Amino acid sequence: MILVDLHLHTTFSDGRLTPGELIRLVVQRGLQVIAITDHDSTEGIEASLEAAKAFPELKVIPGIELSTDIPGNEVHLLGYFIGADYRDPEFQRALVRFRNAREERGRRMVEKLANLGVHVPWERVKELSGGGAVGRPHIARVMVEKGYVKLSQEAFTLYIGRNGPAYAEREKLTPMEAVEMVLQLGGLPVLAHPVEVDGREKIIPELKEAGLVGMEVYYGKYTPDQARYLLGLANRWGLVPCGGSDYHALGTPGEPGPGTVGPPMESVEALFALAEKRRQAVQ
Ligand code: AMP
Ligand code: ZN
Ligand code: FE
Ligand code: FE
C-alpha cells in the first residue's frame, strides 16, 4: 500500500483541486505523508496545512516545484521543507517574477496558436488559472473547451509540447540556481522526474555537488524498469529516492492519482532526518 506522495499540485498552479479538496482526497486514499509542490508558487501551502489540521494522522511537507532550464533541456527542481522560510520577501519577489514570466509566455503561446488558426481567448486561460501560476495545462484545457483537440494531451503533442509549433520559452533559473535558492530557504532540493531530463547522468552529480539531496524514482507512470534504473542512480550518488504521482486532477485517461505511486516510508524518514539536522544547524 502506498502511504507517501511527495509531488502534488493544487489550483494555486495548474492542479484542478483546491488545497482543501486535495487534502480530503489524499486522506480518503489512506496517504500518511504528502508534499504540496505547486509550480513557482507557495500560495497553496498555508491552506493545505490549515486543511490538514483536521487530519492529525496526515503529515504535509511544504514544498515547491521550480522550473529551470539548461540549453535544449528542461529540469524541474522540487524543494521540500521550505515551511520555515518561504515567506522570505526576496524569495517571494522571485516567485512573483517567475509567475509574471509565465503569463507573458502564455500570452505568446496564445498568439502563436492564433497564427496557426487556433483561437484561444486569453481571458479564459486567466480565468482557469484562478489567479495562480499560469501553465500550459490551462491553455490545453481551453483548446479542449473550444473543440480544437479532444484531450489536453493532444494539445501538447500537436501544439504546445516543447517541440510544438506554438511552444514559447520564458526566462528561467538554471538548475544550480534553483538548488541554491532552496538551500537558502533551509529546504531540501530534489530533482523531479529525471527520465524527462536529457543528460541526467551528467547533471545529477553536478547538482549533488551543489547540494541536491534526493531525486524522484517512484514517479507518475514510470515503469518498474525505469524505477530500477533511477534507484541505481540515486544509490550511486547517495540521493534519497523520492517521488509521487504529480497529480493535477486533470481527469485525463490514465492520469496517476494520489496514492498510486510513491516512495517508501524510509525515504520520508531520511528527508525528515535531513530537515531536522538543518534546523539544528541554523539554531
Ligand atoms: P509549464 O509549467 O507551463 O511549462 O507546463 C508544464 C506542465 O504541463 C507540467 O507540469 C505538466 O503538468 C504539463 N505537461 C508538460 N508536458 C506535457 C505533455 N507532453 N503532455 C501533457 N502534459 C504535459
Ligand atoms: Zn503542472
Ligand atoms: Fe514537473
Ligand atoms: Fe509537477
Short mmCIF file of C-alpha atoms in Angstrom, two decimals, residues 54-273:
data_model
loop_
_atom_site.label_atom_id
_atom_site.label_comp_id
_atom_site.label_asym_id
_atom_site.label_seq_id
_atom_site.Cartn_x
_atom_site.Cartn_y
_atom_site.Cartn_z
CA ALA A 54 -8.49 18.19 10.74
CA PHE A 55 -6.45 15.05 9.99
CA PRO A 56 -3.65 14.72 12.55
CA GLU A 57 -2.55 11.39 11.06
CA LEU A 58 -1.53 13.18 7.83
CA LYS A 59 1.86 14.89 7.54
CA VAL A 60 2.09 17.68 4.96
CA ILE A 61 5.53 18.76 3.75
CA PRO A 62 5.53 22.32 2.42
CA GLY A 63 7.18 22.27 -0.98
CA ILE A 64 7.53 23.86 -4.38
CA GLU A 65 8.40 22.85 -7.97
CA LEU A 66 10.73 25.29 -9.70
CA SER A 67 11.09 25.22 -13.48
CA THR A 68 14.64 25.60 -14.64
CA ASP A 69 16.43 25.48 -17.92
CA ILE A 70 19.65 24.37 -19.47
CA PRO A 71 20.20 24.67 -23.22
CA GLY A 72 17.84 22.34 -25.06
CA ASN A 73 16.54 20.86 -21.86
CA GLU A 74 14.13 21.48 -19.06
CA VAL A 75 14.78 20.49 -15.47
CA HIS A 76 12.22 20.66 -12.68
CA LEU A 77 13.55 21.03 -9.18
CA LEU A 78 11.49 20.25 -6.10
CA GLY A 79 12.13 21.98 -2.80
CA TYR A 80 10.89 20.31 0.38
CA PHE A 81 10.60 21.65 3.92
CA ILE A 82 10.56 25.26 2.87
CA GLY A 83 7.98 25.79 5.62
CA ALA A 84 10.08 27.94 7.87
CA ASP A 85 11.22 30.50 5.37
CA TYR A 86 9.05 30.52 2.30
CA ARG A 87 7.63 33.88 3.31
CA ASP A 88 11.09 35.38 2.82
CA PRO A 89 10.41 38.60 0.81
CA GLU A 90 13.27 38.11 -1.61
CA PHE A 91 12.12 34.58 -2.40
CA GLN A 92 8.52 35.73 -2.84
CA ARG A 93 9.65 38.52 -5.17
CA ALA A 94 11.47 35.95 -7.27
CA LEU A 95 8.35 33.77 -7.42
CA VAL A 96 6.21 36.73 -8.50
CA ARG A 97 8.75 37.38 -11.24
CA PHE A 98 8.54 33.74 -12.39
CA ARG A 99 4.75 33.84 -12.39
CA ASN A 100 4.73 37.08 -14.38
CA ALA A 101 7.10 35.47 -16.87
CA ARG A 102 4.67 32.54 -17.07
CA GLU A 103 1.85 34.93 -18.02
CA GLU A 104 3.87 36.77 -20.58
CA ARG A 105 4.98 33.49 -22.12
CA GLY A 106 1.42 32.15 -22.00
CA ARG A 107 0.30 35.16 -23.99
CA ARG A 108 3.00 34.49 -26.58
CA MET A 109 1.84 30.89 -26.95
CA VAL A 110 -1.74 32.07 -27.40
CA GLU A 111 -0.51 34.42 -30.16
CA LYS A 112 1.39 31.63 -31.86
CA LEU A 113 -1.72 29.46 -31.68
CA ALA A 114 -3.79 32.25 -33.24
CA ASN A 115 -1.32 32.40 -36.13
CA LEU A 116 -1.94 28.68 -36.60
CA GLY A 117 -5.70 29.27 -36.69
CA VAL A 118 -6.28 28.07 -33.13
CA HIS A 119 -8.14 30.78 -31.26
CA VAL A 120 -7.68 30.57 -27.53
CA PRO A 121 -9.14 33.53 -25.61
CA TRP A 122 -6.53 34.70 -23.12
CA GLU A 123 -9.23 35.79 -20.63
CA ARG A 124 -10.40 32.19 -20.39
CA VAL A 125 -6.84 30.97 -19.75
CA LYS A 126 -6.55 33.52 -16.95
CA GLU A 127 -9.92 32.54 -15.58
CA LEU A 128 -8.94 28.87 -15.43
CA SER A 129 -5.70 29.75 -13.69
CA GLY A 130 -7.78 31.37 -10.96
CA GLY A 131 -5.07 33.87 -10.12
CA GLY A 132 -2.48 31.12 -9.64
CA ALA A 133 0.60 30.32 -11.71
CA VAL A 134 -0.44 30.11 -15.38
CA GLY A 135 0.73 26.93 -17.10
CA ARG A 136 0.39 25.14 -20.39
CA PRO A 137 -2.28 22.81 -18.94
CA HIS A 138 -4.59 25.85 -18.67
CA ILE A 139 -4.07 26.64 -22.35
CA ALA A 140 -4.60 22.98 -23.22
CA ARG A 141 -7.90 22.97 -21.33
CA VAL A 142 -9.21 25.96 -23.26
CA MET A 143 -8.23 24.19 -26.50
CA VAL A 144 -10.34 21.24 -25.38
CA GLU A 145 -13.24 23.53 -24.44
CA LYS A 146 -13.08 25.19 -27.85
CA GLY A 147 -13.04 21.82 -29.58
CA TYR A 148 -9.62 22.19 -31.20
CA VAL A 149 -8.45 18.97 -29.55
CA LYS A 150 -10.24 16.14 -27.79
CA LEU A 151 -7.81 15.69 -24.91
CA SER A 152 -5.33 18.11 -23.39
CA GLN A 153 -2.58 15.58 -24.13
CA GLU A 154 -3.22 16.23 -27.85
CA ALA A 155 -2.72 19.95 -27.33
CA PHE A 156 0.79 19.15 -26.10
CA THR A 157 1.54 16.65 -28.85
CA LEU A 158 0.31 18.89 -31.66
CA TYR A 159 0.99 22.44 -30.44
CA ILE A 160 2.44 23.34 -27.07
CA GLY A 161 4.80 20.48 -26.23
CA ARG A 162 8.44 21.50 -26.04
CA ASN A 163 8.95 20.88 -29.75
CA GLY A 164 5.49 22.01 -30.81
CA PRO A 165 4.89 24.92 -33.21
CA ALA A 166 3.19 27.09 -30.57
CA TYR A 167 5.67 26.45 -27.75
CA ALA A 168 7.31 29.52 -26.25
CA GLU A 169 10.20 29.82 -23.85
CA ARG A 170 10.41 32.02 -20.82
CA GLU A 171 13.25 33.17 -18.69
CA LYS A 172 14.11 30.56 -16.11
CA LEU A 173 16.66 29.81 -13.46
CA THR A 174 19.44 27.36 -14.09
CA PRO A 175 19.06 24.13 -12.09
CA MET A 176 22.06 25.17 -9.97
CA GLU A 177 20.42 28.47 -9.08
CA ALA A 178 17.23 26.64 -8.10
CA VAL A 179 19.19 24.27 -5.85
CA GLU A 180 20.84 27.26 -4.20
CA MET A 181 17.53 29.02 -3.78
CA VAL A 182 16.02 26.03 -1.96
CA LEU A 183 19.12 25.59 0.20
CA GLN A 184 18.98 29.24 1.20
CA LEU A 185 15.46 28.70 2.49
CA GLY A 186 16.73 25.84 4.62
CA GLY A 187 14.90 23.43 2.30
CA LEU A 188 15.84 20.14 0.66
CA PRO A 189 16.40 20.22 -3.13
CA VAL A 190 15.21 17.13 -5.03
CA LEU A 191 15.38 16.51 -8.78
CA ALA A 192 11.93 15.94 -10.33
CA HIS A 193 11.09 13.31 -12.99
CA PRO A 194 14.68 12.58 -14.14
CA VAL A 195 13.59 10.44 -17.11
CA GLU A 196 12.43 13.69 -18.71
CA VAL A 197 15.89 15.20 -18.22
CA ASP A 198 18.27 14.58 -21.12
CA GLY A 199 21.82 14.39 -19.92
CA ARG A 200 20.68 13.33 -16.43
CA GLU A 201 23.75 11.20 -15.82
CA LYS A 202 25.92 14.29 -16.22
CA ILE A 203 23.74 16.77 -14.40
CA ILE A 204 22.89 14.63 -11.36
CA PRO A 205 26.47 14.56 -9.97
CA GLU A 206 26.78 18.30 -10.66
CA LEU A 207 23.60 19.03 -8.75
CA LYS A 208 24.64 16.67 -5.97
CA GLU A 209 27.83 18.66 -5.65
CA ALA A 210 25.70 21.82 -5.36
CA GLY A 211 23.61 20.33 -2.56
CA LEU A 212 20.92 18.13 -4.13
CA VAL A 213 19.68 15.63 -1.53
CA GLY A 214 17.25 13.47 -3.49
CA MET A 215 15.77 12.56 -6.85
CA GLU A 216 12.45 11.16 -7.96
CA VAL A 217 12.46 7.42 -8.59
CA TYR A 218 8.87 6.34 -7.94
CA TYR A 219 7.05 8.71 -10.23
CA GLY A 220 3.86 9.04 -12.26
CA LYS A 221 3.75 6.39 -14.94
CA TYR A 222 7.40 5.33 -14.77
CA THR A 223 7.74 1.59 -15.42
CA PRO A 224 9.39 -0.79 -12.92
CA ASP A 225 12.42 -0.87 -15.24
CA GLN A 226 12.70 2.91 -15.20
CA ALA A 227 12.31 2.99 -11.43
CA ARG A 228 15.05 0.36 -11.07
CA TYR A 229 17.37 2.35 -13.27
CA LEU A 230 16.69 5.55 -11.33
CA LEU A 231 17.12 3.79 -8.00
CA GLY A 232 20.56 2.69 -9.22
CA LEU A 233 21.44 6.32 -9.98
CA ALA A 234 20.08 7.51 -6.63
CA ASN A 235 22.15 4.92 -4.79
CA ARG A 236 25.25 5.68 -6.82
CA TRP A 237 25.10 9.38 -5.89
CA GLY A 238 23.83 9.00 -2.34
CA LEU A 239 20.50 10.65 -3.10
CA VAL A 240 17.25 9.91 -1.27
CA PRO A 241 14.88 8.10 -3.66
CA CYS A 242 11.74 10.26 -3.72
CA GLY A 243 8.65 10.50 -5.90
CA GLY A 244 4.92 10.78 -6.18
CA SER A 245 2.05 10.94 -8.60
CA ASP A 246 2.46 14.55 -9.84
CA TYR A 247 -1.32 14.60 -9.61
CA HIS A 248 -3.03 17.58 -11.27
CA ALA A 249 -6.62 16.23 -11.26
CA LEU A 250 -6.75 16.87 -15.00
CA GLY A 251 -9.08 13.92 -15.46
CA THR A 252 -7.13 12.68 -18.46
CA PRO A 253 -7.27 8.93 -19.12
CA GLY A 254 -4.57 7.07 -17.22
CA GLU A 255 -3.62 10.03 -15.02
CA PRO A 256 -1.92 8.55 -11.93
CA GLY A 257 -3.88 9.53 -8.84
CA PRO A 258 -2.53 10.31 -5.40
CA GLY A 259 -1.61 7.10 -3.67
CA THR A 260 -0.93 5.12 -6.86
CA VAL A 261 2.82 5.68 -6.76
CA GLY A 262 5.30 6.97 -4.22
CA PRO A 263 8.48 6.33 -2.29
CA PRO A 264 8.78 4.07 0.75
CA MET A 265 8.48 5.47 4.28
CA GLU A 266 12.27 5.09 4.71
CA SER A 267 12.74 7.89 2.19
CA VAL A 268 10.45 10.13 4.20
CA GLU A 269 12.37 9.28 7.35
CA ALA A 270 15.63 10.17 5.60
CA LEU A 271 14.16 13.51 4.46
CA PHE A 272 12.80 14.34 7.91
CA ALA A 273 16.19 13.48 9.45
#
